[in-house]
Coordinates of C-alpha atoms in Angstrom, one line a residue:
X1 CA 53.1 6.9 8.2
X2 CA 52.1 3.9 9.6
X3 CA 49.4 5.6 12.0
X4 CA 47.6 6.4 9.0
X5 CA 48.0 2.9 7.5
X6 CA 46.5 1.8 10.8
X7 CA 44.1 3.9 11.0
X8 CA 43.0 3.2 7.0
X9 CA 43.6 -0.9 7.7
X10 CA 40.9 -0.7 10.4
X11 CA 38.4 1.9 8.8
X12 CA 38.7 -1.3 5.8
X13 CA 38.0 -3.7 8.3
X14 CA 35.2 -1.9 9.9
X15 CA 33.2 -1.3 6.7
X16 CA 34.3 -4.8 5.2
X17 CA 32.3 -6.5 8.6
X18 CA 29.5 -4.2 8.1
X19 CA 29.0 -5.3 4.5
X20 CA 29.0 -8.7 5.8
X21 CA 26.8 -7.9 7.9
X22 CA 24.5 -6.5 6.4
X23 CA 24.6 -8.8 3.5
X24 CA 24.5 -12.1 6.1
X25 CA 21.1 -10.1 7.5
X26 CA 18.2 -12.7 7.1
X27 CA 15.9 -11.5 4.2
X28 CA 12.3 -9.8 5.1
X29 CA 9.8 -8.9 2.1
X30 CA 5.8 -8.3 1.8
X31 CA 4.1 -8.1 -1.7
X32 CA 0.3 -6.8 -2.4
X33 CA -2.2 -6.5 -4.9
X34 CA -5.4 -5.4 -5.0
X35 CA -7.1 -7.5 -7.6
X36 CA -6.5 -8.1 -11.4
X37 CA -8.3 -8.4 -14.6
X38 CA -9.3 -5.4 -17.7
X39 CA -7.1 -2.8 -15.5
X40 CA -6.2 -0.8 -18.6
X41 CA -4.4 2.8 -18.7
X42 CA -7.2 4.4 -20.8
X43 CA -10.1 3.9 -18.0
X44 CA -8.2 5.8 -15.9
X45 CA -7.5 9.9 -15.3
X46 CA -4.5 10.7 -14.3
X47 CA -5.9 11.4 -10.3
X48 CA -7.3 7.9 -10.8
X49 CA -4.2 6.6 -11.7
X50 CA -2.1 8.6 -8.8
X51 CA -4.7 8.1 -6.4
X52 CA -5.0 4.5 -6.7
X53 CA -0.9 4.0 -6.5
X54 CA -0.4 5.8 -2.9
X55 CA -3.0 3.8 -1.5
X56 CA -1.5 0.7 -3.1
X57 CA 2.0 2.1 -1.8
X58 CA 0.2 3.1 1.9
X59 CA -1.0 -0.7 2.1
X60 CA 3.2 -2.4 0.9
X61 CA 4.4 0.1 3.2
X62 CA 2.4 -0.4 6.3
X63 CA 3.1 -3.7 6.0
X64 CA 7.1 -3.0 5.8
X65 CA 6.9 -1.2 8.5
X66 CA 5.9 -4.0 10.7
X67 CA 8.5 -6.3 9.3
X68 CA 11.3 -3.8 10.0
X69 CA 10.3 -3.5 13.5
X70 CA 10.7 -7.0 13.5
X71 CA 6.9 -8.2 13.4
X72 CA 5.3 -10.9 12.3
X73 CA 4.8 -11.9 8.8
X74 CA 1.1 -12.5 9.9
X75 CA 0.8 -8.8 11.6
X76 CA 2.6 -7.7 8.2
X77 CA -0.1 -9.1 6.6
X78 CA -3.0 -7.9 8.5
X79 CA -2.1 -4.8 8.4
X80 CA -1.5 -4.4 5.2
X81 CA -4.6 -6.0 3.8
X82 CA -6.5 -4.0 6.4
X83 CA -5.4 -1.3 4.3
X84 CA -7.2 -2.0 1.4
X85 CA -10.1 -3.5 3.0
X86 CA -10.9 0.2 4.6
X87 CA -10.4 1.8 0.7
X88 CA -13.4 2.1 -1.7
X89 CA -10.6 1.7 -5.0
X90 CA -10.7 -2.3 -3.8
X91 CA -13.3 -5.3 -4.3
X92 CA -13.4 -6.3 0.2
X93 CA -14.4 -4.4 2.6
X94 CA -15.4 -0.9 2.2
X95 CA -15.2 -1.5 -1.4
X96 CA -17.5 -4.8 -1.8
X97 CA -18.7 -6.0 -4.8
X98 CA -22.8 -6.3 -4.4
X99 CA -24.9 -9.5 -5.0
X100 CA -27.8 -9.7 -6.7
X101 CA -30.3 -8.8 -4.2
X102 CA -28.1 -5.8 -2.7
X103 CA -26.3 -6.6 -0.5
X104 CA -22.8 -7.5 0.3
X105 CA -21.4 -10.7 1.5
X106 CA -17.3 -11.1 2.4
X107 CA -15.1 -14.0 2.1
X108 CA -11.6 -14.2 4.2
X109 CA -8.7 -16.4 4.9
X110 CA -5.5 -16.6 6.3
X111 CA -2.4 -18.6 6.5
X112 CA 1.2 -18.9 9.1
X113 CA 3.9 -20.8 6.6
X114 CA 5.5 -21.9 9.7
X115 CA 2.4 -24.9 11.0
X116 CA 0.2 -24.6 8.2
X117 CA -2.5 -23.8 10.4
X118 CA -5.2 -21.1 9.1
X119 CA -8.9 -19.4 9.3
X120 CA -11.7 -18.8 6.8
X121 CA -14.8 -16.8 7.1
X122 CA -17.3 -17.0 4.4
X123 CA -20.2 -14.6 3.3
X124 CA -20.4 -12.7 6.3
X125 CA -23.0 -9.2 5.8
X126 CA -21.3 -7.3 9.0
X127 CA -17.7 -8.0 9.3
X128 CA -15.7 -4.4 8.8
X129 CA -12.0 -6.1 8.4
X130 CA -12.9 -10.1 7.0
X131 CA -9.7 -10.8 7.6
X132 CA -9.4 -10.6 11.4
X133 CA -12.2 -12.1 12.1
X134 CA -10.4 -15.2 9.3
X135 CA -7.3 -14.9 11.5
X136 CA -9.5 -15.1 14.7
X137 CA -11.1 -18.4 13.6
X138 CA -7.1 -19.3 13.1
X139 CA -6.2 -18.3 16.7
X140 CA -9.2 -18.9 18.5
X141 CA -10.8 -21.3 17.0
X142 CA -10.6 -25.3 16.6
X143 CA -11.8 -25.1 13.2
X144 CA -10.5 -24.1 9.5
X145 CA -13.8 -22.2 8.3
X146 CA -16.5 -20.1 9.4
X147 CA -19.4 -18.9 7.3
X148 CA -22.5 -16.7 7.6
X149 CA -24.4 -16.4 10.7
X150 CA -21.8 -18.4 12.9
X151 CA -18.8 -16.8 12.1
X152 CA -20.5 -13.5 12.8
X153 CA -21.4 -14.9 16.0
X154 CA -18.0 -16.6 16.5
X155 CA -17.0 -12.6 16.2
X156 CA -18.8 -11.4 18.4
X157 CA -17.4 -14.6 21.6
X158 CA -14.6 -12.5 20.3
X159 CA -15.3 -8.5 21.2
X160 CA -16.0 -7.5 17.3
X161 CA -17.9 -5.4 16.9
X162 CA -21.0 -6.3 13.9
X163 CA -22.0 -3.0 11.7
X164 CA -24.0 -2.2 9.1
X165 CA -23.8 -3.9 5.5
X166 CA -24.5 -0.5 3.9
X167 CA -21.5 0.9 5.8
X168 CA -20.4 -1.1 2.5
X169 CA -21.9 0.7 0.0
X170 CA -20.1 2.5 -2.8
X171 CA -22.5 4.6 -5.5
X172 CA -19.6 2.7 -8.5
X173 CA -20.1 -0.7 -7.1
X174 CA -23.7 0.2 -7.2
X175 CA -23.8 0.8 -10.9
X176 CA -22.3 -1.3 -11.7
X177 CA -24.6 -3.9 -9.5
X178 CA -27.1 -2.4 -11.9
X179 CA -24.9 -2.7 -15.6
X180 CA -24.7 -6.5 -14.8
X181 CA -28.5 -6.8 -13.8
X182 CA -28.9 -5.7 -17.2
X183 CA -26.7 -7.6 -19.1
X184 CA -28.6 -10.5 -17.1
X185 CA -32.1 -9.6 -18.1
X186 CA -30.7 -9.2 -21.7
X187 CA -29.2 -13.2 -21.7
X188 CA -32.7 -14.4 -19.9
X189 CA -34.7 -13.4 -23.2
X190 CA -32.0 -15.6 -25.3
X191 CA -31.6 -18.3 -22.5
X192 CA -33.7 -19.3 -19.4
X193 CA -30.3 -20.9 -17.6
X194 CA -28.5 -18.6 -14.9
X195 CA -25.3 -20.3 -15.6
X196 CA -25.8 -20.0 -19.4
X197 CA -26.9 -15.8 -18.5
X198 CA -23.9 -15.8 -15.9
X199 CA -21.3 -16.5 -18.3
X200 CA -22.4 -13.8 -20.9
X201 CA -21.2 -11.4 -18.4
X202 CA -18.1 -10.1 -19.1
X203 CA -14.8 -10.8 -17.3
X204 CA -14.4 -7.8 -14.6
X205 CA -18.0 -8.9 -13.1
X206 CA -16.0 -11.7 -11.6
X207 CA -12.8 -10.9 -10.4
X208 CA -11.3 -8.9 -7.7
X209 CA -10.4 -9.1 -4.0
X210 CA -7.0 -8.3 -2.1
X211 CA -4.2 -10.2 -0.6
X212 CA -1.3 -9.9 0.6
X213 CA 2.5 -12.0 1.9
X214 CA 5.4 -11.6 3.5
X215 CA 8.6 -12.9 5.2
X216 CA 9.7 -11.8 8.4
X217 CA 12.8 -11.7 10.1
X218 CA 12.5 -15.4 11.8
X219 CA 12.4 -16.9 8.0
X220 CA 8.7 -17.1 8.5
X221 CA 6.3 -16.4 5.4
X222 CA 2.2 -15.9 6.2
X223 CA -0.2 -15.2 3.1
X224 CA -3.9 -13.8 3.7
X225 CA -6.5 -12.9 0.8
X226 CA -10.1 -10.8 1.4
X227 CA -12.5 -9.8 -1.1
X228 CA -16.6 -8.8 -1.4
X229 CA -17.1 -12.1 -4.4
X230 CA -18.8 -11.6 -7.7
X231 CA -20.7 -9.1 -8.4
X232 CA -24.3 -9.9 -8.8
X233 CA -23.5 -13.1 -7.1
X234 CA -26.1 -15.3 -5.9
X235 CA -27.2 -18.4 -3.7
X236 CA -24.3 -17.7 -1.1
X237 CA -21.9 -18.0 -4.0
X238 CA -18.4 -18.3 -2.3
X239 CA -14.7 -17.7 -4.5
X240 CA -11.1 -18.8 -4.2
X241 CA -10.7 -16.1 -1.1
X242 CA -11.3 -17.7 1.6
X243 CA -10.4 -21.8 0.3
X244 CA -7.6 -22.4 1.5
X245 CA -5.1 -24.0 -1.1
X246 CA -7.2 -22.4 -3.8
X247 CA -7.3 -18.0 -3.3
X248 CA -4.7 -18.8 -0.6
X249 CA -1.3 -21.4 0.9
X250 CA 1.5 -20.5 2.7
X251 CA 4.2 -23.1 4.2
X252 CA 8.1 -22.8 4.8
X253 CA 9.1 -24.9 2.6
X254 CA 8.1 -23.9 -0.3
X255 CA 6.1 -20.2 -0.4
X256 CA 3.3 -17.9 0.1
X257 CA 0.3 -17.1 -2.0
X258 CA -2.3 -15.2 -2.3
X259 CA -4.9 -15.3 -5.1
X260 CA -7.0 -13.2 -6.8
X261 CA -8.9 -13.5 -10.3
X262 CA -12.5 -15.4 -11.7
X263 CA -12.4 -17.7 -8.2
X264 CA -14.5 -21.0 -9.8
X265 CA -11.5 -21.9 -11.9
X266 CA -8.7 -21.6 -9.2
X267 CA -10.9 -23.5 -6.9
X268 CA -10.8 -26.2 -9.9
X269 CA -7.8 -25.9 -10.4
X270 CA -6.4 -25.4 -6.7
X271 CA -4.3 -22.6 -8.1
X272 CA -2.5 -21.7 -5.3
X273 CA -1.5 -25.0 -3.4
X274 CA -0.4 -25.9 -6.8
X275 CA 1.8 -23.4 -6.9
X276 CA 3.5 -24.6 -4.3
X277 CA 3.6 -28.0 -4.8
X278 CA 5.7 -27.5 -8.0
X279 CA 8.4 -25.5 -6.0
X280 CA 8.1 -28.1 -2.7
X281 CA 8.0 -31.5 -5.3
X282 CA 10.0 -30.6 -8.5
X283 CA 12.4 -27.7 -7.6
X284 CA 10.4 -24.6 -8.9
X285 CA 11.5 -21.6 -8.7
X286 CA 8.6 -19.4 -8.0
X287 CA 8.5 -17.6 -11.3
X288 CA 8.6 -20.8 -12.6
X289 CA 6.4 -22.4 -11.2
X290 CA 3.6 -19.4 -11.0
X291 CA 4.0 -18.5 -14.6
X292 CA 3.3 -22.4 -15.4
X293 CA -0.1 -22.2 -13.9
X294 CA -1.2 -18.8 -14.4
X295 CA -0.5 -19.0 -17.6
X296 CA 0.3 -22.7 -18.9
X297 CA -3.3 -24.3 -17.0
X298 CA -5.0 -21.8 -16.4
X299 CA -5.5 -19.8 -19.9
X300 CA -6.3 -22.2 -21.9
X301 CA -9.3 -23.5 -20.2
X302 CA -10.5 -20.0 -19.7
X303 CA -9.0 -18.9 -16.2
X304 CA -8.0 -15.3 -15.7
X305 CA -6.4 -13.4 -12.8
X306 CA -3.0 -13.4 -11.1
X307 CA -1.4 -14.3 -7.6
X308 CA 1.3 -12.7 -5.7
X309 CA 4.4 -15.5 -4.4
X310 CA 6.8 -15.2 -2.3
X311 CA 9.4 -17.8 -0.5
X312 CA 11.9 -18.5 2.2
X313 CA 15.0 -16.1 0.7
X314 CA 13.1 -13.0 0.1
X315 CA 12.2 -13.4 -3.5
X316 CA 9.2 -12.3 -5.2
X317 CA 7.0 -13.3 -8.2
X318 CA 3.9 -11.3 -9.2
X319 CA 2.1 -13.6 -12.3
X320 CA -0.4 -12.3 -13.8
X321 CA -2.4 -13.2 -17.6
X322 CA -4.6 -10.0 -17.7
X323 CA -4.3 -6.3 -18.9
X324 CA -3.1 -5.1 -15.1
X325 CA -3.3 -6.8 -11.6
X326 CA -2.9 -3.9 -8.9
X327 CA 0.2 -4.8 -7.1
X328 CA 3.1 -3.3 -4.9
X329 CA 6.5 -4.7 -3.4
X330 CA 9.0 -4.0 -1.0
X331 CA 11.8 -5.9 0.4
X332 CA 15.4 -5.1 2.8
X333 CA 16.9 -5.3 -0.3
X334 CA 15.0 -3.7 -3.4
X335 CA 12.9 -0.3 -2.9
X336 CA 9.1 0.0 -3.3
X337 CA 7.5 -1.1 -6.6
X338 CA 3.7 -0.4 -7.6
X339 CA 2.5 -1.8 -10.3
X340 CA -1.4 -1.4 -12.4
X341 CA -0.5 -2.1 -16.1
X342 CA 1.1 -4.6 -18.0
X343 CA 4.4 -4.4 -18.7
X344 CA 5.5 -1.9 -16.4

């Protein structure tokens, strides 16, 4: 009897230690997005919806695997964003939209929450995975942002191959360009003002981005964003995705944010940094800060889009003010979540 009691006590003690060890484990987590906008269930066939969900799941789990093995948050977000950049479903890399002139100009940025080191590229035309070049700018150059030809010259010094711009051609994006130009031409009949004509375009032509935020086992967070920009954009337009503080921000003292939406508003309202500032200086949770900026700040001025946010405790928030946002998350305490439409 005594032997049985001792055995039970030892087993319970071991279980308690195991539970304590698990609860004391440093949290690690990742969240991704593939763009926000007029994403409504009625626009999808069952096969299309399944394909999008599968790709989002692949991206978030690719990044999570890096974290699970003890990898850094920077490596996790880079790996996850590469999956999205390599898919034609999302407006980044292979799925980038067309400029007015029928080409592709890509932007990306990345930020390390430990040091606030950051790297960004804008208007590159021959880089297969812009997020990788943004990281090289952060780690191998003395600058934060490089653009156009200069960014590609830097890429060559780092051994990164250049690709043909038509690598990013897709039929759906080309059809979207033709529709956008048709709408712009119709507007020209009533207005010679390019700005007025462009404002008349449906909001979906003005947004679309991919991004990731992550927390690793060392307690460090990071954020990254990559995009093909705005359909029918002209004059070397650069959106919020490569702008540190607008589309991307990360610091261990507050949070990490990657944004997607109508970039001009996210630049003007410094969205990513504003969210983190509310956490840092006002003591807001990431849920409170994110909702305030996405709903209370942006909606009244006409800003549309969303963000993904993570803090050093592993909390995740995914607020958006559009009909949908491609999104997914996973942590060491929560299973894989994939969402597309509002309310799921």
